[in-house]
């Protein structure tokens, strides 16, 4: 059984910071590409940040310089440090992990999401 559990969301003022965590259970975590997505009401889900099994990171332009994705393979955890938060960052944030086997089979899992609200 695979489970991804996000935590760390909440209400924060503009300019503030939050750190999201996603703990994975039931997967060979070091072999998985991990990512954070977000979705605001009435909008499509957006890829925010990714990190490969070897630690290569990518970010959507709107969060570059403000957000940092990282992983701790010993704890099966991926993090999203969010600084200088803006109202536009308000969304439900989802943790994702996937792995492609040489056979062509893909393993792809999602967490339930954690709400981030940036408001004065």
XYZ file of C-alpha atoms in Angstrom:
120
model
C 0.000 0.000 0.000
C 1.324 3.416 -1.017
C 0.605 6.559 0.928
C 1.776 10.145 0.482
C 0.819 12.467 3.322
C 1.278 16.231 3.098
C 1.467 18.578 6.052
C 2.543 22.101 6.896
C -0.135 24.149 5.198
C -1.996 26.958 6.877
C -2.769 30.652 6.913
C 0.131 33.056 6.497
C 0.459 36.773 5.793
C 1.949 38.057 2.541
C 5.725 37.947 2.761
C 5.643 35.105 5.249
C 6.968 31.565 4.994
C 5.693 28.019 5.212
C 7.386 24.658 4.929
C 5.405 21.806 3.439
C 6.323 18.190 4.058
C 5.312 15.020 2.263
C 6.067 11.672 3.838
C 5.946 8.668 1.528
C 5.255 5.145 2.681
C 5.167 1.963 0.650
C 7.564 2.972 -2.141
C 11.269 2.771 -2.817
C 11.497 6.488 -2.192
C 15.048 7.132 -3.495
C 13.989 5.806 -6.908
C 11.086 8.238 -7.311
C 10.839 11.595 -8.979
C 9.004 13.840 -6.545
C 7.083 17.017 -7.127
C 4.735 19.585 -5.722
C 1.624 20.744 -7.553
C -0.989 23.286 -6.587
C -4.552 24.053 -7.539
C -6.631 27.149 -6.870
C -10.426 27.279 -7.144
C -11.497 27.442 -10.771
C -8.003 26.764 -12.086
C -6.167 23.724 -13.380
C -3.569 21.942 -11.330
C -0.148 23.518 -11.821
C 3.287 21.984 -11.458
C 5.258 24.009 -8.922
C 8.533 22.180 -8.368
C 10.192 18.840 -9.057
C 13.205 16.986 -7.771
C 14.765 13.929 -9.377
C 16.169 10.903 -7.550
C 19.640 12.468 -7.823
C 18.511 15.871 -6.617
C 18.093 17.898 -9.800
C 15.400 20.531 -9.270
C 13.083 22.554 -11.469
C 10.549 25.265 -10.688
C 7.738 27.095 -12.349
C 8.868 30.640 -13.143
C 6.471 32.260 -10.695
C 8.155 30.666 -7.657
C 11.817 30.770 -8.687
C 13.917 32.415 -6.024
C 11.180 32.034 -3.423
C 10.504 28.290 -3.162
C 12.958 25.453 -2.589
C 12.205 21.769 -3.042
C 14.375 19.243 -1.251
C 14.303 15.617 -0.227
C 15.551 13.454 2.608
C 15.827 9.909 1.335
C 16.562 8.602 4.804
C 13.197 9.914 6.005
C 11.233 9.243 2.800
C 10.262 12.897 2.811
C 10.111 15.688 0.264
C 9.856 19.318 1.372
C 8.766 22.586 -0.142
C 10.142 25.645 1.609
C 8.043 28.638 0.599
C 9.343 32.130 1.329
C 8.117 35.596 0.403
C 4.641 34.221 -0.059
C 2.155 36.106 -2.194
C -1.613 35.969 -2.383
C -1.275 34.242 -5.762
C 0.360 31.305 -3.976
C -2.932 30.492 -2.275
C -3.905 26.976 -3.327
C -4.165 23.385 -2.279
C -0.698 21.898 -2.595
C -0.321 18.272 -3.639
C 2.631 15.933 -3.362
C 3.371 13.640 -6.307
C 5.797 10.826 -6.905
C 6.436 8.672 -9.950
C 8.813 6.028 -11.235
C 9.150 4.478 -14.693
C 10.408 0.916 -14.913
C 12.414 -0.320 -17.886
C 9.420 -2.522 -18.691
C 7.364 0.583 -19.455
C 5.246 0.390 -16.339
C 4.748 3.652 -14.475
C 4.086 4.036 -10.800
C 2.397 7.374 -10.072
C 1.021 8.460 -6.712
C -0.618 11.533 -5.209
C -1.213 12.887 -1.750
C -4.488 14.303 -0.499
C -3.299 17.901 -0.459
C -2.718 20.613 2.111
C -4.268 24.081 2.021
C -2.039 27.149 1.842
C -3.750 30.505 2.264
C -1.810 33.758 1.939
C -3.861 36.672 3.207
C -3.506 39.793 5.297
